[in-house]
Amino acid sequence: MFSVTVRDHMMIAHSFRGEVFGPAQRLHGATYVVDATFRRPALDENDIVVDIGRAAEELHAVVGELTYRNLDDEAEFAGTNTSTEALAKVVADRLADRVHAGALGDDGRALVGLAVTLHESHVAWATYERAL
Amino acid sequence: MFSVTVRDHMMIAHSFRGEVFGPAQRLHGATYVVDATFRRPALDENDIVVDIGRAAEELHAVVGELTYRNLDDEAEFAGTNTSTEALAKVVADRLADRVHAGALGDDGRALVGLAVTLHESHVAWATYERAL
Amino acid sequence: MFSVTVRDHMMIAHSFRGEVFGPAQRLHGATYVVDATFRRPALDENDIVVDIGRAAEELHAVVGELTYRNLDDEAEFAGTNTSTEALAKVVADRLADRVHAGALGDDGRALVGLAVTLHESHVAWATYERAL
Amino acid sequence: MFSVTVRDHMMIAHSFRGEVFGPAQRLHGATYVVDATFRRPALDENDIVVDIGRAAEELHAVVGELTYRNLDDEAEFAGTNTSTEALAKVVADRLADRVHAGALGDDGRALVGLAVTLHESHVAWATYERAL
Amino acid sequence: MFSVTVRDHMMIAHSFRGEVFGPAQRLHGATYVVDATFRRPALDENDIVVDIGRAAEELHAVVGELTYRNLDDEAEFAGTNTSTEALAKVVADRLADRVHAGALGDDGRALVGLAVTLHESHVAWATYERAL
Amino acid sequence: MFSVTVRDHMMIAHSFRGEVFGPAQRLHGATYVVDATFRRPALDENDIVVDIGRAAEELHAVVGELTYRNLDDEAEFAGTNTSTEALAKVVADRLADRVHAGALGDDGRALVGLAVTLHESHVAWATYERAL
């Protein structure tokens, strides 16, 4: 199995609801360094998994929809906690939608899996993996 | 599949028995930067894999039992080499015991897997993965 | 010249005023990975620059006053932009106050300089250096 | 499952054929930081996955066959693009050949899998995983 | 003193002349992860050292003139070795020219120093520092 | 001013004397990732600061004298604490001796300064800087 990973980042504000979160129930923020990994079992006719430039552009577009925002104000996240792991799924699902819509061309259609890791600090990160 | 990882470290002395170890047969030491990854297929009602604060506390407790020690003097390691890979299993199994004892609450009981990576330097590391 | 550095982090929300900031004028957030460096020309009688445990505790106390907060709501930052470089100075000055108050003991009094670096992402960071 | 990873690097020149590569169709180059991961389900009688020193030597030998070269001039790569993902497979397959030839001794024969990651920059990397 | 650093990268081919370079006399290549640090003694009226977005754009423009090229073919480098340290000076001097030409606006004119670090691998890097 | 840095590592056991060290008074150990930085104001006739291969060899020789040892047993460290900062000076001074003895050739004689950083973990490191 082959995979290619590209890295970007986003800077957001949010708060959490639930006693488990302690001081993180207050409005605070995070830089998420975001790694998106695209998997496929064989290389294409150009000897690549995916056009890495386009993969980076798609990831940049997805993080661009989230960065420099207070996620508490975004209607799509109403009633949920935008934890690191939950946001990893948001980024992965949005990338998957783009892949399915053809954003990565034929290479994208041959992808079998996707993993997204969000690093919230030098000592904590979360990953969501899914099929494509 | 979701996962959350927390990082800590420990600083230990030890020696190895066996010609394969060369100069590492002498008493020496290591800083192990320790990453513990907790996996579960779905998020809980708080939209998380596990309470990251408690996960970090449990990892800190486990590395606290090992750090600042000469592992050659610890009875539990008598007759074994405390290689990086062997210690990854020690940390993982001790974390698993804590999870099974309820240290991470109900979230912990829903976990399906655990991986522990010990980085011994910038050019070598080892991982042990197990089910929960 | 000797120096010792310890690392911690904080997670804050804030917004910026001024057209130069573009989308960062919106409420957003950041994880700051914070490095504090303590300098002195000679080691003490214990062969150290400073008690690294106490240095880490002092840094943790300083970032603890800032983390999990919306800095726009903190009276002390009214009328200023809490840019990465401005916050590096805040952390450095607060550490300096603690050193001058004796938080690091006699070792602290022999320190001649302090530098604080805040990493806002994997591609941008800022430093403030000052005498002690 | 256990794994051990060792890191090395290589510095090569190459060019790519295919419009998808844009400016990378020109002769350029890359430093590849190379991570080789060796997997086996149980530790050997020395409590290790593999002799990490020999593993590092074998990886160094493999990258030594590629480093400080213009891959466009190497006959073995004629007609293919030496993309990061393609080179990850080259390194992995050459390591596998060495393992099968006994380079890692009996430990090597008990290995069940191998993964090679090539980091081409701080924001992009590729992995190839295979059985042994 | 304050400083702000931004990171980018470039991927080039080149060869070196001189026996000291050993196998690096052959045509090979490198990824240079490039850090540019801008220094000034006081913050501006926006509480920043420099507009970090513009600083990143200027660095991107400078590395864009070098990346995806065989430096042996660039007339400006004829008769010189494009070592990591020499290229650090090239990047720094070109950034300085842009600052002097007003690319960073009034903030740029208040800068007093510039440092550029090129990381050629995980185990080697070089820096050039200059006044502005 | 130019500088070139090379990285290596060493793995040692030791204990500390003095109440300030708390649990580190027990025999324990550390991996030190060691960065050695060589400074000179101008490049040589090969357009380099120093032969990076020889610099790496000299650093490797110096860490080779310390690695895989219990520093408590080394006569040269009797009566001193081998703290991270103290060991940074040991490495720097030994490198300086080698430079002065001609190990880096004429390039070495033109060097004006040397800095050595020892990273003891992902959250703590120490540096010693000196003239040459």
PDB file of N, CA, C and O in Angstrom, chain C residues 20-81:
ATOM      1  N   VAL C  20      -3.868  45.360   8.456  1.00  0.00           N
ATOM      2  CA  VAL C  20      -2.731  44.514   8.127  1.00  0.00           C
ATOM      3  C   VAL C  20      -3.010  43.047   8.472  1.00  0.00           C
ATOM      4  O   VAL C  20      -2.407  42.151   7.898  1.00  0.00           O
ATOM      5  N   PHE C  21      -3.916  42.809   9.418  1.00  0.00           N
ATOM      6  CA  PHE C  21      -4.133  41.440   9.894  1.00  0.00           C
ATOM      7  C   PHE C  21      -5.098  40.636   9.022  1.00  0.00           C
ATOM      8  O   PHE C  21      -5.239  39.428   9.221  1.00  0.00           O
ATOM      9  N   GLY C  22      -5.779  41.287   8.083  1.00  0.00           N
ATOM     10  CA  GLY C  22      -6.680  40.552   7.173  1.00  0.00           C
ATOM     11  C   GLY C  22      -7.663  39.688   7.942  1.00  0.00           C
ATOM     12  O   GLY C  22      -8.309  40.172   8.887  1.00  0.00           O
ATOM     13  N   PRO C  23      -7.789  38.399   7.572  1.00  0.00           N
ATOM     14  CA  PRO C  23      -8.792  37.540   8.230  1.00  0.00           C
ATOM     15  C   PRO C  23      -8.516  37.323   9.714  1.00  0.00           C
ATOM     16  O   PRO C  23      -9.418  36.904  10.437  1.00  0.00           O
ATOM     17  N   ALA C  24      -7.299  37.615  10.184  1.00  0.00           N
ATOM     18  CA  ALA C  24      -6.997  37.452  11.603  1.00  0.00           C
ATOM     19  C   ALA C  24      -7.623  38.560  12.447  1.00  0.00           C
ATOM     20  O   ALA C  24      -7.466  38.590  13.668  1.00  0.00           O
ATOM     21  N   GLN C  25      -8.351  39.471  11.785  1.00  0.00           N
ATOM     22  CA  GLN C  25      -9.145  40.443  12.544  1.00  0.00           C
ATOM     23  C   GLN C  25     -10.363  39.773  13.173  1.00  0.00           C
ATOM     24  O   GLN C  25     -10.959  40.311  14.103  1.00  0.00           O
ATOM     25  N   ARG C  26     -10.740  38.637  12.609  1.00  0.00           N
ATOM     26  CA  ARG C  26     -11.861  37.878  13.194  1.00  0.00           C
ATOM     27  C   ARG C  26     -11.383  37.174  14.465  1.00  0.00           C
ATOM     28  O   ARG C  26     -10.193  36.876  14.624  1.00  0.00           O
ATOM     29  N   LEU C  27     -12.336  36.867  15.349  1.00  0.00           N
ATOM     30  CA  LEU C  27     -11.978  36.076  16.525  1.00  0.00           C
ATOM     31  C   LEU C  27     -11.505  34.698  16.064  1.00  0.00           C
ATOM     32  O   LEU C  27     -12.203  34.015  15.324  1.00  0.00           O
ATOM     33  N   HIS C  28     -10.316  34.326  16.494  1.00  0.00           N
ATOM     34  CA  HIS C  28      -9.768  33.017  16.139  1.00  0.00           C
ATOM     35  C   HIS C  28      -8.947  32.544  17.339  1.00  0.00           C
ATOM     36  O   HIS C  28      -9.256  32.929  18.474  1.00  0.00           O
ATOM     37  N   GLY C  29      -7.933  31.712  17.141  1.00  0.00           N
ATOM     38  CA  GLY C  29      -7.173  31.223  18.282  1.00  0.00           C
ATOM     39  C   GLY C  29      -5.830  30.681  17.880  1.00  0.00           C
ATOM     40  O   GLY C  29      -5.473  30.681  16.689  1.00  0.00           O
ATOM     41  N   ALA C  30      -5.075  30.249  18.873  1.00  0.00           N
ATOM     42  CA  ALA C  30      -3.751  29.691  18.594  1.00  0.00           C
ATOM     43  C   ALA C  30      -3.322  28.806  19.747  1.00  0.00           C
ATOM     44  O   ALA C  30      -3.652  29.060  20.907  1.00  0.00           O
ATOM     45  N   THR C  31      -2.591  27.751  19.392  1.00  0.00           N
ATOM     46  CA  THR C  31      -1.750  27.062  20.348  1.00  0.00           C
ATOM     47  C   THR C  31      -0.380  27.705  20.252  1.00  0.00           C
ATOM     48  O   THR C  31       0.188  27.791  19.152  1.00  0.00           O
ATOM     49  N   TYR C  32       0.131  28.174  21.360  1.00  0.00           N
ATOM     50  CA  TYR C  32       1.511  28.648  21.391  1.00  0.00           C
ATOM     51  C   TYR C  32       2.369  27.630  22.136  1.00  0.00           C
ATOM     52  O   TYR C  32       2.162  27.414  23.340  1.00  0.00           O
ATOM     53  N   VAL C  33       3.304  27.023  21.431  1.00  0.00           N
ATOM     54  CA  VAL C  33       4.323  26.208  22.091  1.00  0.00           C
ATOM     55  C   VAL C  33       5.395  27.192  22.544  1.00  0.00           C
ATOM     56  O   VAL C  33       5.954  27.930  21.724  1.00  0.00           O
ATOM     57  N   VAL C  34       5.649  27.223  23.856  1.00  0.00           N
ATOM     58  CA  VAL C  34       6.429  28.303  24.468  1.00  0.00           C
ATOM     59  C   VAL C  34       7.769  27.766  24.973  1.00  0.00           C
ATOM     60  O   VAL C  34       7.806  26.855  25.805  1.00  0.00           O
ATOM     61  N   ASP C  35       8.863  28.338  24.465  1.00  0.00           N
ATOM     62  CA  ASP C  35      10.204  27.977  24.933  1.00  0.00           C
ATOM     63  C   ASP C  35      10.784  29.131  25.728  1.00  0.00           C
ATOM     64  O   ASP C  35      10.867  30.247  25.218  1.00  0.00           O
ATOM     65  N   ALA C  36      11.213  28.864  26.951  1.00  0.00           N
ATOM     66  CA  ALA C  36      11.845  29.902  27.776  1.00  0.00           C
ATOM     67  C   ALA C  36      13.297  29.509  28.016  1.00  0.00           C
ATOM     68  O   ALA C  36      13.575  28.421  28.519  1.00  0.00           O
ATOM     69  N   THR C  37      14.201  30.425  27.657  1.00  0.00           N
ATOM     70  CA  THR C  37      15.641  30.184  27.748  1.00  0.00           C
ATOM     71  C   THR C  37      16.246  31.105  28.798  1.00  0.00           C
ATOM     72  O   THR C  37      16.061  32.323  28.732  1.00  0.00           O
ATOM     73  N   PHE C  38      16.972  30.507  29.744  1.00  0.00           N
ATOM     74  CA  PHE C  38      17.610  31.242  30.840  1.00  0.00           C
ATOM     75  C   PHE C  38      19.125  31.207  30.637  1.00  0.00           C
ATOM     76  O   PHE C  38      19.695  30.135  30.473  1.00  0.00           O
ATOM     77  N   ARG C  39      19.773  32.373  30.693  1.00  0.00           N
ATOM     78  CA  ARG C  39      21.200  32.449  30.396  1.00  0.00           C
ATOM     79  C   ARG C  39      22.007  32.902  31.621  1.00  0.00           C
ATOM     80  O   ARG C  39      21.581  33.807  32.336  1.00  0.00           O
ATOM     81  N   ARG C  40      23.176  32.307  31.802  1.00  0.00           N
ATOM     82  CA  ARG C  40      24.131  32.837  32.779  1.00  0.00           C
ATOM     83  C   ARG C  40      25.536  32.433  32.358  1.00  0.00           C
ATOM     84  O   ARG C  40      25.731  31.403  31.708  1.00  0.00           O
ATOM     85  N   PRO C  41      26.504  33.250  32.734  1.00  0.00           N
ATOM     86  CA  PRO C  41      27.863  33.034  32.211  1.00  0.00           C
ATOM     87  C   PRO C  41      28.594  31.860  32.845  1.00  0.00           C
ATOM     88  O   PRO C  41      29.517  31.320  32.225  1.00  0.00           O
ATOM     89  N   ALA C  42      28.214  31.463  34.060  1.00  0.00           N
ATOM     90  CA  ALA C  42      28.916  30.349  34.710  1.00  0.00           C
ATOM     91  C   ALA C  42      27.902  29.488  35.449  1.00  0.00           C
ATOM     92  O   ALA C  42      26.826  29.961  35.837  1.00  0.00           O
ATOM     93  N   LEU C  43      28.263  28.244  35.658  1.00  0.00           N
ATOM     94  CA  LEU C  43      27.379  27.328  36.372  1.00  0.00           C
ATOM     95  C   LEU C  43      27.468  27.584  37.874  1.00  0.00           C
ATOM     96  O   LEU C  43      28.455  28.125  38.371  1.00  0.00           O
ATOM     97  N   ASP C  44      26.441  27.161  38.602  1.00  0.00           N
ATOM     98  CA  ASP C  44      26.450  27.327  40.059  1.00  0.00           C
ATOM     99  C   ASP C  44      27.182  26.155  40.722  1.00  0.00           C
ATOM    100  O   ASP C  44      27.808  25.326  40.053  1.00  0.00           O
ATOM    101  N   GLU C  45      27.104  26.076  42.047  1.00  0.00           N
ATOM    102  CA  GLU C  45      27.850  25.048  42.767  1.00  0.00           C
ATOM    103  C   GLU C  45      27.297  23.646  42.531  1.00  0.00           C
ATOM    104  O   GLU C  45      27.970  22.647  42.807  1.00  0.00           O
ATOM    105  N   ASN C  46      26.082  23.559  41.988  1.00  0.00           N
ATOM    106  CA  ASN C  46      25.518  22.258  41.607  1.00  0.00           C
ATOM    107  C   ASN C  46      25.794  21.918  40.149  1.00  0.00           C
ATOM    108  O   ASN C  46      25.274  20.931  39.638  1.00  0.00           O
ATOM    109  N   ASP C  47      26.567  22.762  39.468  1.00  0.00           N
ATOM    110  CA  ASP C  47      26.914  22.556  38.054  1.00  0.00           C
ATOM    111  C   ASP C  47      25.710  22.724  37.131  1.00  0.00           C
ATOM    112  O   ASP C  47      25.614  22.062  36.091  1.00  0.00           O
ATOM    113  N   ILE C  48      24.833  23.648  37.491  1.00  0.00           N
ATOM    114  CA  ILE C  48      23.667  23.920  36.654  1.00  0.00           C
ATOM    115  C   ILE C  48      23.484  25.430  36.460  1.00  0.00           C
ATOM    116  O   ILE C  48      24.048  26.238  37.196  1.00  0.00           O
ATOM    117  N   VAL C  49      22.666  25.775  35.466  1.00  0.00           N
ATOM    118  CA  VAL C  49      22.289  27.175  35.217  1.00  0.00           C
ATOM    119  C   VAL C  49      21.193  27.574  36.187  1.00  0.00           C
ATOM    120  O   VAL C  49      21.205  28.664  36.759  1.00  0.00           O
ATOM    121  N   VAL C  50      20.256  26.670  36.347  1.00  0.00           N
ATOM    122  CA  VAL C  50      19.083  26.936  37.158  1.00  0.00           C
ATOM    123  C   VAL C  50      18.440  25.586  37.437  1.00  0.00           C
ATOM    124  O   VAL C  50      18.645  24.634  36.682  1.00  0.00           O
ATOM    125  N   ASP C  51      17.694  25.474  38.517  1.00  0.00           N
ATOM    126  CA  ASP C  51      16.956  24.242  38.798  1.00  0.00           C
ATOM    127  C   ASP C  51      15.896  24.090  37.697  1.00  0.00           C
ATOM    128  O   ASP C  51      14.918  24.838  37.645  1.00  0.00           O
ATOM    129  N   ILE C  52      16.132  23.136  36.809  1.00  0.00           N
ATOM    130  CA  ILE C  52      15.275  23.007  35.634  1.00  0.00           C
ATOM    131  C   ILE C  52      13.834  22.672  36.038  1.00  0.00           C
ATOM    132  O   ILE C  52      12.886  23.073  35.363  1.00  0.00           O
ATOM    133  N   GLY C  53      13.669  21.976  37.144  1.00  0.00           N
ATOM    134  CA  GLY C  53      12.313  21.663  37.611  1.00  0.00           C
ATOM    135  C   GLY C  53      11.576  22.928  38.023  1.00  0.00           C
ATOM    136  O   GLY C  53      10.417  23.140  37.651  1.00  0.00           O
ATOM    137  N   ARG C  54      12.276  23.801  38.767  1.00  0.00           N
ATOM    138  CA  ARG C  54      11.629  25.055  39.169  1.00  0.00           C
ATOM    139  C   ARG C  54      11.422  25.972  37.966  1.00  0.00           C
ATOM    140  O   ARG C  54      10.410  26.674  37.889  1.00  0.00           O
ATOM    141  N   ALA C  55      12.371  25.972  37.046  1.00  0.00           N
ATOM    142  CA  ALA C  55      12.198  26.788  35.838  1.00  0.00           C
ATOM    143  C   ALA C  55      10.945  26.343  35.086  1.00  0.00           C
ATOM    144  O   ALA C  55      10.138  27.180  34.643  1.00  0.00           O
ATOM    145  N   ALA C  56      10.763  25.031  34.974  1.00  0.00           N
ATOM    146  CA  ALA C  56       9.575  24.511  34.279  1.00  0.00           C
ATOM    147  C   ALA C  56       8.308  24.880  35.038  1.00  0.00           C
ATOM    148  O   ALA C  56       7.284  25.232  34.433  1.00  0.00           O
ATOM    149  N   GLU C  57       8.363  24.821  36.366  1.00  0.00           N
ATOM    150  CA  GLU C  57       7.185  25.193  37.166  1.00  0.00           C
ATOM    151  C   GLU C  57       6.831  26.669  36.983  1.00  0.00           C
ATOM    152  O   GLU C  57       5.652  27.029  36.897  1.00  0.00           O
ATOM    153  N   GLU C  58       7.844  27.522  36.966  1.00  0.00           N
ATOM    154  CA  GLU C  58       7.577  28.956  36.799  1.00  0.00           C
ATOM    155  C   GLU C  58       6.977  29.234  35.424  1.00  0.00           C
ATOM    156  O   GLU C  58       6.038  30.022  35.293  1.00  0.00           O
ATOM    157  N   LEU C  59       7.545  28.592  34.408  1.00  0.00           N
ATOM    158  CA  LEU C  59       6.985  28.780  33.064  1.00  0.00           C
ATOM    159  C   LEU C  59       5.548  28.276  33.037  1.00  0.00           C
ATOM    160  O   LEU C  59       4.660  28.924  32.451  1.00  0.00           O
ATOM    161  N   HIS C  60       5.306  27.135  33.661  1.00  0.00           N
ATOM    162  CA  HIS C  60       3.955  26.574  33.671  1.00  0.00           C
ATOM    163  C   HIS C  60       2.984  27.525  34.374  1.00  0.00           C
ATOM    164  O   HIS C  60       1.829  27.684  33.936  1.00  0.00           O
ATOM    165  N   ALA C  61       3.447  28.154  35.440  1.00  0.00           N
ATOM    166  CA  ALA C  61       2.589  29.111  36.152  1.00  0.00           C
ATOM    167  C   ALA C  61       2.263  30.303  35.256  1.00  0.00           C
ATOM    168  O   ALA C  61       1.115  30.777  35.218  1.00  0.00           O
ATOM    169  N   VAL C  62       3.261  30.786  34.522  1.00  0.00           N
ATOM    170  CA  VAL C  62       3.022  31.948  33.658  1.00  0.00           C
ATOM    171  C   VAL C  62       2.071  31.592  32.520  1.00  0.00           C
ATOM    172  O   VAL C  62       1.118  32.335  32.241  1.00  0.00           O
ATOM    173  N   VAL C  63       2.286  30.471  31.852  1.00  0.00           N
ATOM    174  CA  VAL C  63       1.357  30.134  30.762  1.00  0.00           C
ATOM    175  C   VAL C  63      -0.018  29.771  31.335  1.00  0.00           C
ATOM    176  O   VAL C  63      -1.045  29.953  30.665  1.00  0.00           O
ATOM    177  N   GLY C  64      -0.029  29.312  32.581  1.00  0.00           N
ATOM    178  CA  GLY C  64      -1.315  28.996  33.221  1.00  0.00           C
ATOM    179  C   GLY C  64      -2.199  30.214  33.430  1.00  0.00           C
ATOM    180  O   GLY C  64      -3.424  30.102  33.527  1.00  0.00           O
ATOM    181  N   GLU C  65      -1.579  31.405  33.509  1.00  0.00           N
ATOM    182  CA  GLU C  65      -2.360  32.643  33.649  1.00  0.00           C
ATOM    183  C   GLU C  65      -2.998  33.069  32.325  1.00  0.00           C
ATOM    184  O   GLU C  65      -3.852  33.952  32.300  1.00  0.00           O
ATOM    185  N   LEU C  66      -2.531  32.477  31.230  1.00  0.00           N
ATOM    186  CA  LEU C  66      -2.993  32.900  29.906  1.00  0.00           C
ATOM    187  C   LEU C  66      -3.817  31.837  29.185  1.00  0.00           C
ATOM    188  O   LEU C  66      -4.698  32.159  28.391  1.00  0.00           O
ATOM    189  N   THR C  67      -3.539  30.580  29.450  1.00  0.00           N
ATOM    190  CA  THR C  67      -4.149  29.505  28.660  1.00  0.00           C
ATOM    191  C   THR C  67      -5.640  29.364  28.932  1.00  0.00           C
ATOM    192  O   THR C  67      -6.127  29.737  29.996  1.00  0.00           O
ATOM    193  N   TYR C  68      -6.331  28.801  27.938  1.00  0.00           N
ATOM    194  CA  TYR C  68      -7.778  28.577  28.018  1.00  0.00           C
ATOM    195  C   TYR C  68      -8.539  29.876  28.291  1.00  0.00           C
ATOM    196  O   TYR C  68      -9.480  29.911  29.086  1.00  0.00           O
ATOM    197  N   ARG C  69      -8.068  30.932  27.663  1.00  0.00           N
ATOM    198  CA  ARG C  69      -8.740  32.228  27.810  1.00  0.00           C
ATOM    199  C   ARG C  69      -8.917  32.898  26.446  1.00  0.00           C
ATOM    200  O   ARG C  69      -8.194  32.594  25.497  1.00  0.00           O
ATOM    201  N   ASN C  70      -9.885  33.822  26.395  1.00  0.00           N
ATOM    202  CA  ASN C  70     -10.045  34.724  25.262  1.00  0.00           C
ATOM    203  C   ASN C  70      -9.318  36.003  25.647  1.00  0.00           C
ATOM    204  O   ASN C  70      -9.798  36.764  26.495  1.00  0.00           O
ATOM    205  N   LEU C  71      -8.170  36.240  25.057  1.00  0.00           N
ATOM    206  CA  LEU C  71      -7.339  37.368  25.486  1.00  0.00           C
ATOM    207  C   LEU C  71      -8.021  38.709  25.213  1.00  0.00           C
ATOM    208  O   LEU C  71      -7.653  39.722  25.818  1.00  0.00           O
ATOM    209  N   ASP C  72      -9.018  38.727  24.321  1.00  0.00           N
ATOM    210  CA  ASP C  72      -9.774  39.964  24.077  1.00  0.00           C
ATOM    211  C   ASP C  72     -10.531  40.403  25.334  1.00  0.00           C
ATOM    212  O   ASP C  72     -10.907  41.570  25.449  1.00  0.00           O
ATOM    213  N   ASP C  73     -10.783  39.487  26.242  1.00  0.00           N
ATOM    214  CA  ASP C  73     -11.548  39.794  27.465  1.00  0.00           C
ATOM    215  C   ASP C  73     -10.646  40.133  28.650  1.00  0.00           C
ATOM    216  O   ASP C  73     -11.163  40.426  29.741  1.00  0.00           O
ATOM    217  N   GLU C  74      -9.339  40.054  28.470  1.00  0.00           N
ATOM    218  CA  GLU C  74      -8.427  40.310  29.593  1.00  0.00           C
ATOM    219  C   GLU C  74      -8.098  41.795  29.635  1.00  0.00           C
ATOM    220  O   GLU C  74      -7.576  42.358  28.660  1.00  0.00           O
ATOM    221  N   ALA C  75      -8.370  42.413  30.782  1.00  0.00           N
ATOM    222  CA  ALA C  75      -8.214  43.866  30.906  1.00  0.00           C
ATOM    223  C   ALA C  75      -6.779  44.321  30.607  1.00  0.00           C
ATOM    224  O   ALA C  75      -6.559  45.377  30.013  1.00  0.00           O
ATOM    225  N   GLU C  76      -5.836  43.492  30.974  1.00  0.00           N
ATOM    226  CA  GLU C  76      -4.427  43.898  30.804  1.00  0.00           C
ATOM    227  C   GLU C  76      -4.012  44.072  29.349  1.00  0.00           C
ATOM    228  O   GLU C  76      -2.999  44.699  29.047  1.00  0.00           O
ATOM    229  N   PHE C  77      -4.788  43.453  28.419  1.00  0.00           N
ATOM    230  CA  PHE C  77      -4.429  43.554  27.003  1.00  0.00           C
ATOM    231  C   PHE C  77      -5.329  44.540  26.248  1.00  0.00           C
ATOM    232  O   PHE C  77      -5.261  44.614  25.019  1.00  0.00           O
ATOM    233  N   ALA C  78      -6.163  45.283  26.987  1.00  0.00           N
ATOM    234  CA  ALA C  78      -7.058  46.237  26.329  1.00  0.00           C
ATOM    235  C   ALA C  78      -6.240  47.229  25.501  1.00  0.00           C
ATOM    236  O   ALA C  78      -5.240  47.772  25.971  1.00  0.00           O
ATOM    237  N   GLY C  79      -6.648  47.445  24.270  1.00  0.00           N
ATOM    238  CA  GLY C  79      -5.998  48.438  23.422  1.00  0.00           C
ATOM    239  C   GLY C  79      -4.724  47.972  22.759  1.00  0.00           C
ATOM    240  O   GLY C  79      -4.045  48.763  22.096  1.00  0.00           O
ATOM    241  N   THR C  80      -4.389  46.711  22.934  1.00  0.00           N
ATOM    242  CA  THR C  80      -3.188  46.193  22.261  1.00  0.00           C
ATOM    243  C   THR C  80      -3.553  44.943  21.477  1.00  0.00           C
ATOM    244  O   THR C  80      -4.546  44.275  21.776  1.00  0.00           O
ATOM    245  N   ASN C  81      -2.731  44.634  20.490  1.00  0.00           N
ATOM    246  CA  ASN C  81      -2.870  43.381  19.761  1.00  0.00           C
ATOM    247  C   ASN C  81      -1.989  42.337  20.430  1.00  0.00           C
ATOM    248  O   ASN C  81      -0.787  42.559  20.608  1.00  0.00           O
TER     249      ASN C  81
END
